[in-house]
Amino acid sequence: MNREPAQTAIQAIGLRKAFGEKAVLDGIDLDVPRGTVFSLLGPNGAGKTTAVRILSTLIPADGGDVRVAGRDLAEDPDGVREAIGVTGQYSAVDGLLTGRENLILMADLHHLGKAAGRRAADELLERFDLVDAANTMVATYSGGMRRRLDLAMTLIGTPRIIFLDEPTTGLDPRSRRTMWEIIRGLARNGVTIFLTTQYLEEADQLADKIAVLDGGRLVAEGTSDELKRLVSGGHVRLRFHDLAALDAAARALGAVTRDDDALALQVPSDGGVRSLRSLLGRLEDESIEVGELSVHTPDLDDVFLALTGRPQPQRNEVTSV
């Protein structure tokens, strides 16, 4: 019997998919540790949704070795389906049923049994703050309520891995942050989250690791801070107590931008610990005292532009592949 590696939830080696002559995924490698939030970013049409559809068994890959929850995707798709849940870009809820009826329907599909299914439905309604609307037709729900219900329905089967394909699309900022807290809670409880998103702030806030997909290939992968250090524009701002210290620091550090009014220097830096130690060491060698220090790194918008050659698209431009 296939066994799940102790620390790996999703592993793909050389994953490929083409539609006609267009190679959407051109041999990508993925390694997602268990109990973490992994975010896949990319321009419109980059293949994010295609990756989710393949990993969740909805469409076949053209090539590559893929294991999800320790199961071979090609040889044991049923085993993969038993371990995962999927929440797509659009809420898959029935507007003609109540919230509770939607959950009970999903419980019945999972063969939980009448009593267990209703108990699970009630627990999830409370967990997702939907108790007051439990017996209300879903057609009257707000967008945020529908998304919460959609994710609650995904959890009926207690999945170990959840694929969230742009889960906060169209939500207002408050509803989006509510979803973020739910996602964080799932990860704290050991659930692995595979997240695609068009909101770079979302990836920055939630993801333990981020991968950027462009032209069918992964062009970068790492933590948010690691990705930000890949692009230029980072700097350290130093403030001094007096003009004499400012002058001395400017001479010691060389290529800097100075602001005499603020008694501050701006020093190019990647913001890493090693570079900060080197910078402060140079000042200490010259017996120059720093009043204040702040580190400024590029944000994920800068990273996205540098790696893909174009800015992150606006919401009304979104298409998926």
Short mmCIF file of C-alpha atoms in Angstrom, two decimals:
data_model
loop_
_atom_site.label_atom_id
_atom_site.label_comp_id
_atom_site.label_asym_id
_atom_site.label_seq_id
_atom_site.Cartn_x
_atom_site.Cartn_y
_atom_site.Cartn_z
CA MET A 1 0.00 0.00 0.00
CA ASN A 2 1.25 3.53 -0.80
CA ARG A 3 2.26 5.49 2.25
CA GLU A 4 2.39 9.25 2.59
CA PRO A 5 5.92 10.58 3.16
CA ALA A 6 6.20 11.91 6.69
CA GLN A 7 6.62 15.56 5.73
CA THR A 8 5.30 15.86 2.17
CA ALA A 9 1.69 16.48 1.16
CA ILE A 10 2.12 17.20 -2.56
CA GLN A 11 5.06 16.31 -4.75
CA ALA A 12 5.29 16.77 -8.50
CA ILE A 13 8.29 16.12 -10.72
CA GLY A 14 8.21 17.25 -14.33
CA LEU A 15 4.47 17.98 -14.40
CA ARG A 16 3.36 18.74 -17.96
CA LYS A 17 0.10 19.75 -19.60
CA ALA A 18 -0.64 21.19 -23.03
CA PHE A 19 -3.81 22.28 -24.76
CA GLY A 20 -3.22 21.84 -28.45
CA GLU A 21 0.09 23.51 -29.27
CA LYS A 22 0.12 25.58 -26.08
CA ALA A 23 2.22 24.14 -23.25
CA VAL A 24 0.51 25.40 -20.10
CA LEU A 25 2.68 23.46 -17.64
CA ASP A 26 6.10 22.74 -19.04
CA GLY A 27 7.73 20.30 -16.62
CA ILE A 28 7.22 22.00 -13.25
CA ASP A 29 8.38 20.58 -9.91
CA LEU A 30 6.44 21.09 -6.68
CA ASP A 31 7.15 20.04 -3.09
CA VAL A 32 4.55 21.09 -0.54
CA PRO A 33 5.20 20.15 3.11
CA ARG A 34 2.31 18.89 5.22
CA GLY A 35 0.43 21.39 7.36
CA THR A 36 1.63 24.43 5.42
CA VAL A 37 0.06 27.03 3.13
CA PHE A 38 1.57 26.94 -0.36
CA SER A 39 0.61 29.71 -2.78
CA LEU A 40 0.93 29.54 -6.56
CA LEU A 41 1.07 32.93 -8.27
CA GLY A 42 1.20 33.80 -11.94
CA PRO A 43 -0.20 36.06 -14.66
CA ASN A 44 -3.55 35.39 -16.31
CA GLY A 45 -3.35 32.17 -18.28
CA ALA A 46 -0.17 31.03 -16.53
CA GLY A 47 -1.65 27.64 -15.64
CA LYS A 48 -2.52 28.03 -11.96
CA THR A 49 -6.03 26.62 -12.30
CA THR A 50 -4.76 23.89 -14.62
CA ALA A 51 -2.32 22.82 -11.90
CA VAL A 52 -5.14 22.67 -9.35
CA ARG A 53 -7.35 20.67 -11.70
CA ILE A 54 -4.61 18.13 -12.33
CA LEU A 55 -3.56 17.77 -8.68
CA SER A 56 -7.20 17.34 -7.63
CA THR A 57 -7.79 14.63 -10.30
CA LEU A 58 -10.22 16.70 -12.36
CA ILE A 59 -8.13 16.49 -15.54
CA PRO A 60 -5.19 14.23 -16.44
CA ALA A 61 -1.59 15.38 -16.77
CA ASP A 62 0.30 14.79 -19.99
CA GLY A 63 3.41 13.74 -18.11
CA GLY A 64 5.27 13.84 -14.84
CA ASP A 65 5.39 11.93 -11.58
CA VAL A 66 2.86 13.29 -9.08
CA ARG A 67 1.98 12.13 -5.57
CA VAL A 68 -0.75 13.72 -3.48
CA ALA A 69 -1.23 12.60 0.13
CA GLY A 70 1.23 9.81 -0.57
CA ARG A 71 -0.88 8.43 -3.43
CA ASP A 72 0.22 8.20 -7.03
CA LEU A 73 -2.02 10.56 -8.95
CA ALA A 74 -2.14 8.44 -12.09
CA GLU A 75 -2.41 5.00 -10.45
CA ASP A 76 -4.63 5.80 -7.46
CA PRO A 77 -6.86 8.81 -8.18
CA ASP A 78 -9.57 7.47 -5.86
CA GLY A 79 -7.06 7.42 -3.01
CA VAL A 80 -6.16 11.01 -3.77
CA ARG A 81 -9.83 12.05 -3.79
CA GLU A 82 -10.35 10.51 -0.36
CA ALA A 83 -7.68 12.78 1.10
CA ILE A 84 -8.46 16.12 -0.54
CA GLY A 85 -11.05 18.85 -0.74
CA VAL A 86 -11.46 21.45 -3.47
CA THR A 87 -12.94 24.94 -3.35
CA GLY A 88 -13.00 26.50 -6.81
CA GLN A 89 -13.14 30.07 -8.02
CA TYR A 90 -16.93 30.17 -7.80
CA SER A 91 -19.07 28.94 -4.93
CA ALA A 92 -20.47 25.48 -5.62
CA VAL A 93 -23.52 25.87 -3.42
CA ASP A 94 -27.20 25.36 -4.21
CA GLY A 95 -29.03 28.65 -3.87
CA LEU A 96 -32.41 26.90 -3.63
CA LEU A 97 -31.42 25.09 -0.45
CA THR A 98 -30.69 26.48 2.99
CA GLY A 99 -27.16 26.55 4.34
CA ARG A 100 -27.86 23.59 6.60
CA GLU A 101 -29.45 21.63 3.75
CA ASN A 102 -26.37 22.20 1.59
CA LEU A 103 -24.14 20.80 4.31
CA ILE A 104 -26.42 17.83 4.97
CA LEU A 105 -26.49 17.06 1.26
CA MET A 106 -22.69 16.99 1.22
CA ALA A 107 -22.66 14.80 4.34
CA ASP A 108 -25.03 12.35 2.63
CA LEU A 109 -22.73 12.24 -0.40
CA HIS A 110 -19.91 11.29 1.96
CA HIS A 111 -22.11 8.54 3.47
CA LEU A 112 -21.70 9.90 6.99
CA GLY A 113 -25.05 8.59 8.17
CA LYS A 114 -28.04 10.66 9.21
CA ALA A 115 -27.06 11.50 12.80
CA ALA A 116 -23.35 12.02 12.09
CA GLY A 117 -24.10 14.12 9.03
CA ARG A 118 -26.42 16.46 10.85
CA ARG A 119 -24.00 16.75 13.73
CA ALA A 120 -21.19 17.65 11.33
CA ALA A 121 -23.41 20.21 9.58
CA ASP A 122 -24.29 21.92 12.85
CA GLU A 123 -20.65 22.00 13.97
CA LEU A 124 -19.54 23.58 10.72
CA LEU A 125 -22.35 26.15 10.77
CA GLU A 126 -21.12 27.28 14.17
CA ARG A 127 -17.46 27.17 13.18
CA PHE A 128 -18.08 29.36 10.13
CA ASP A 129 -20.44 31.78 11.91
CA LEU A 130 -23.45 30.75 9.84
CA VAL A 131 -25.80 29.59 12.61
CA ASP A 132 -28.14 32.58 12.28
CA ALA A 133 -28.48 31.94 8.53
CA ALA A 134 -28.56 28.15 8.75
CA ASN A 135 -32.22 27.85 7.75
CA THR A 136 -32.16 30.68 5.20
CA MET A 137 -32.07 30.09 1.46
CA VAL A 138 -28.49 30.41 0.20
CA ALA A 139 -29.72 32.59 -2.68
CA THR A 140 -30.06 35.39 -0.11
CA TYR A 141 -26.51 34.99 1.25
CA SER A 142 -23.82 37.61 0.70
CA GLY A 143 -20.72 36.70 -1.28
CA GLY A 144 -18.70 36.22 1.88
CA MET A 145 -21.32 33.95 3.42
CA ARG A 146 -21.48 31.83 0.26
CA ARG A 147 -17.70 31.42 0.24
CA ARG A 148 -17.67 30.40 3.91
CA LEU A 149 -20.43 27.88 3.25
CA ASP A 150 -18.56 26.56 0.21
CA LEU A 151 -15.44 25.96 2.30
CA ALA A 152 -17.51 24.42 5.09
CA MET A 153 -18.93 21.94 2.57
CA THR A 154 -15.38 21.06 1.53
CA LEU A 155 -14.56 20.23 5.16
CA ILE A 156 -17.40 17.72 5.54
CA GLY A 157 -15.04 14.98 4.37
CA THR A 158 -12.27 16.08 6.82
CA PRO A 159 -9.67 16.43 4.02
CA ARG A 160 -5.97 16.46 4.83
CA ILE A 161 -5.24 18.65 1.80
CA ILE A 162 -7.43 21.49 0.50
CA PHE A 163 -7.06 23.16 -2.88
CA LEU A 164 -8.30 26.74 -2.79
CA ASP A 165 -8.47 28.25 -6.27
CA GLU A 166 -8.82 32.01 -5.79
CA PRO A 167 -11.07 31.56 -2.74
CA THR A 168 -11.60 35.25 -2.02
CA THR A 169 -12.49 36.35 -5.55
CA GLY A 170 -15.04 39.18 -5.41
CA LEU A 171 -15.11 39.46 -1.63
CA ASP A 172 -14.99 42.75 0.22
CA PRO A 173 -11.92 43.39 2.42
CA ARG A 174 -13.66 42.35 5.65
CA SER A 175 -14.94 39.08 4.20
CA ARG A 176 -11.52 38.40 2.70
CA ARG A 177 -9.83 38.79 6.06
CA THR A 178 -12.40 36.49 7.64
CA MET A 179 -11.46 33.85 5.08
CA TRP A 180 -7.79 34.43 5.87
CA GLU A 181 -8.42 33.64 9.52
CA ILE A 182 -10.26 30.46 8.56
CA ILE A 183 -7.37 29.39 6.31
CA ARG A 184 -4.83 30.10 9.04
CA GLY A 185 -6.88 28.04 11.47
CA LEU A 186 -6.98 25.09 9.08
CA ALA A 187 -3.21 25.18 8.67
CA ARG A 188 -2.70 25.37 12.44
CA ASN A 189 -4.76 22.18 12.71
CA GLY A 190 -2.44 20.38 10.31
CA VAL A 191 -4.39 20.77 7.06
CA THR A 192 -2.26 21.47 3.98
CA ILE A 193 -3.51 24.38 1.89
CA PHE A 194 -2.67 24.75 -1.82
CA LEU A 195 -3.74 28.30 -2.66
CA THR A 196 -3.92 30.14 -5.95
CA THR A 197 -4.73 33.81 -5.75
CA GLN A 198 -4.74 37.05 -7.72
CA TYR A 199 -4.23 39.05 -4.53
CA LEU A 200 -0.52 39.35 -3.81
CA GLU A 201 -1.26 40.61 -0.31
CA GLU A 202 -3.14 37.37 0.29
CA ALA A 203 -0.11 35.26 -0.57
CA ASP A 204 2.10 37.56 1.49
CA GLN A 205 -0.17 37.20 4.53
CA LEU A 206 -0.92 33.48 4.35
CA ALA A 207 1.73 31.49 2.52
CA ASP A 208 4.63 29.67 4.12
CA LYS A 209 6.05 29.23 0.62
CA ILE A 210 5.23 30.96 -2.67
CA ALA A 211 5.96 29.83 -6.23
CA VAL A 212 5.65 32.08 -9.29
CA LEU A 213 4.48 30.42 -12.50
CA ASP A 214 5.11 32.10 -15.86
CA GLY A 215 5.30 30.73 -19.38
CA GLY A 216 4.58 27.23 -18.15
CA ARG A 217 7.56 27.17 -15.80
CA LEU A 218 8.24 28.05 -12.19
CA VAL A 219 10.44 31.13 -12.32
CA ALA A 220 10.93 31.54 -8.56
CA GLU A 221 10.07 29.81 -5.32
CA GLY A 222 10.62 30.64 -1.66
CA THR A 223 9.19 32.46 1.31
CA SER A 224 7.73 35.92 0.80
CA ASP A 225 10.85 37.54 2.24
CA GLU A 226 13.14 35.42 0.07
CA LEU A 227 11.27 36.42 -3.07
CA LYS A 228 11.35 40.09 -2.14
CA ARG A 229 15.13 39.93 -1.85
CA LEU A 230 15.37 38.73 -5.46
CA VAL A 231 14.56 42.15 -6.88
CA SER A 232 16.37 45.46 -6.59
CA GLY A 233 15.03 48.44 -4.69
CA GLY A 234 15.59 47.18 -1.16
CA HIS A 235 17.42 49.50 1.18
CA VAL A 236 18.25 50.24 4.79
CA ARG A 237 17.43 53.69 6.15
CA LEU A 238 19.73 54.94 8.87
CA ARG A 239 19.05 58.00 11.00
CA PHE A 240 21.69 59.74 13.08
CA HIS A 241 21.69 62.06 16.04
CA ASP A 242 23.70 64.84 14.44
CA LEU A 243 25.23 66.04 11.18
CA ALA A 244 28.75 64.96 12.18
CA ALA A 245 27.63 61.33 12.53
CA LEU A 246 25.76 61.59 9.22
CA ASP A 247 28.88 62.89 7.44
CA ALA A 248 31.08 60.19 8.96
CA ALA A 249 28.65 57.43 7.98
CA ALA A 250 28.36 58.76 4.43
CA ARG A 251 32.15 58.65 4.08
CA ALA A 252 32.37 55.15 5.55
CA LEU A 253 29.59 53.64 3.46
CA GLY A 254 30.29 55.23 0.09
CA ALA A 255 27.41 54.88 -2.41
CA VAL A 256 24.43 56.09 -0.39
CA THR A 257 21.54 58.54 -0.73
CA ARG A 258 21.56 61.18 1.98
CA ASP A 259 18.84 63.36 3.43
CA ASP A 260 20.45 66.14 5.44
CA ASP A 261 17.14 67.50 6.74
CA ALA A 262 16.21 64.13 8.25
CA LEU A 263 19.83 63.28 9.19
CA ALA A 264 19.32 60.02 7.30
CA LEU A 265 21.11 57.81 4.80
CA GLN A 266 19.52 55.31 2.43
CA VAL A 267 21.84 52.35 1.78
CA PRO A 268 21.07 49.73 -0.93
CA SER A 269 20.55 46.34 0.72
CA ASP A 270 18.74 43.05 0.26
CA GLY A 271 17.54 43.28 3.86
CA GLY A 272 19.16 39.98 4.81
CA VAL A 273 20.71 39.33 8.21
CA ARG A 274 24.19 38.91 6.78
CA SER A 275 24.13 42.22 4.91
CA LEU A 276 22.74 44.03 7.95
CA ARG A 277 25.52 42.64 10.15
CA SER A 278 28.10 43.76 7.58
CA LEU A 279 26.61 47.25 7.39
CA LEU A 280 26.46 47.73 11.15
CA GLY A 281 29.94 46.26 11.51
CA ARG A 282 31.38 48.88 9.18
CA LEU A 283 29.76 51.63 11.22
CA GLU A 284 30.94 50.12 14.49
CA ASP A 285 34.51 49.92 13.17
CA GLU A 286 34.33 53.69 12.65
CA SER A 287 32.70 54.25 16.07
CA ILE A 288 29.62 55.74 14.42
CA GLU A 289 26.42 55.48 16.45
CA VAL A 290 23.13 54.93 14.63
CA GLY A 291 20.01 56.52 16.09
CA GLU A 292 17.40 54.53 14.17
CA LEU A 293 17.43 51.75 11.58
CA SER A 294 14.64 50.52 9.32
CA VAL A 295 14.69 47.93 6.54
CA HIS A 296 12.68 48.47 3.36
CA THR A 297 12.24 45.59 0.92
CA PRO A 298 10.28 45.42 -2.34
CA ASP A 299 6.75 44.07 -2.02
CA LEU A 300 5.30 41.14 -3.96
CA ASP A 301 3.99 43.47 -6.66
CA ASP A 302 7.60 44.42 -7.40
CA VAL A 303 8.58 40.74 -7.40
CA PHE A 304 5.72 39.85 -9.74
CA LEU A 305 6.67 42.60 -12.19
CA ALA A 306 10.36 41.69 -12.12
CA LEU A 307 9.79 37.97 -12.61
CA THR A 308 6.98 37.99 -15.17
CA GLY A 309 7.68 41.26 -16.97
CA ARG A 310 4.22 42.68 -16.31
CA PRO A 311 2.24 43.98 -13.35
CA GLN A 312 -0.30 41.91 -11.52
CA PRO A 313 -3.59 42.15 -13.49
CA GLN A 314 -6.63 43.95 -12.18
CA ARG A 315 -9.58 41.86 -11.03
CA ASN A 316 -11.75 42.68 -14.05
CA GLU A 317 -9.02 41.25 -16.33
CA VAL A 318 -8.88 37.82 -14.74
CA THR A 319 -9.12 34.75 -16.89
CA SER A 320 -8.02 31.24 -16.00
CA VAL A 321 -6.42 28.33 -17.76
#
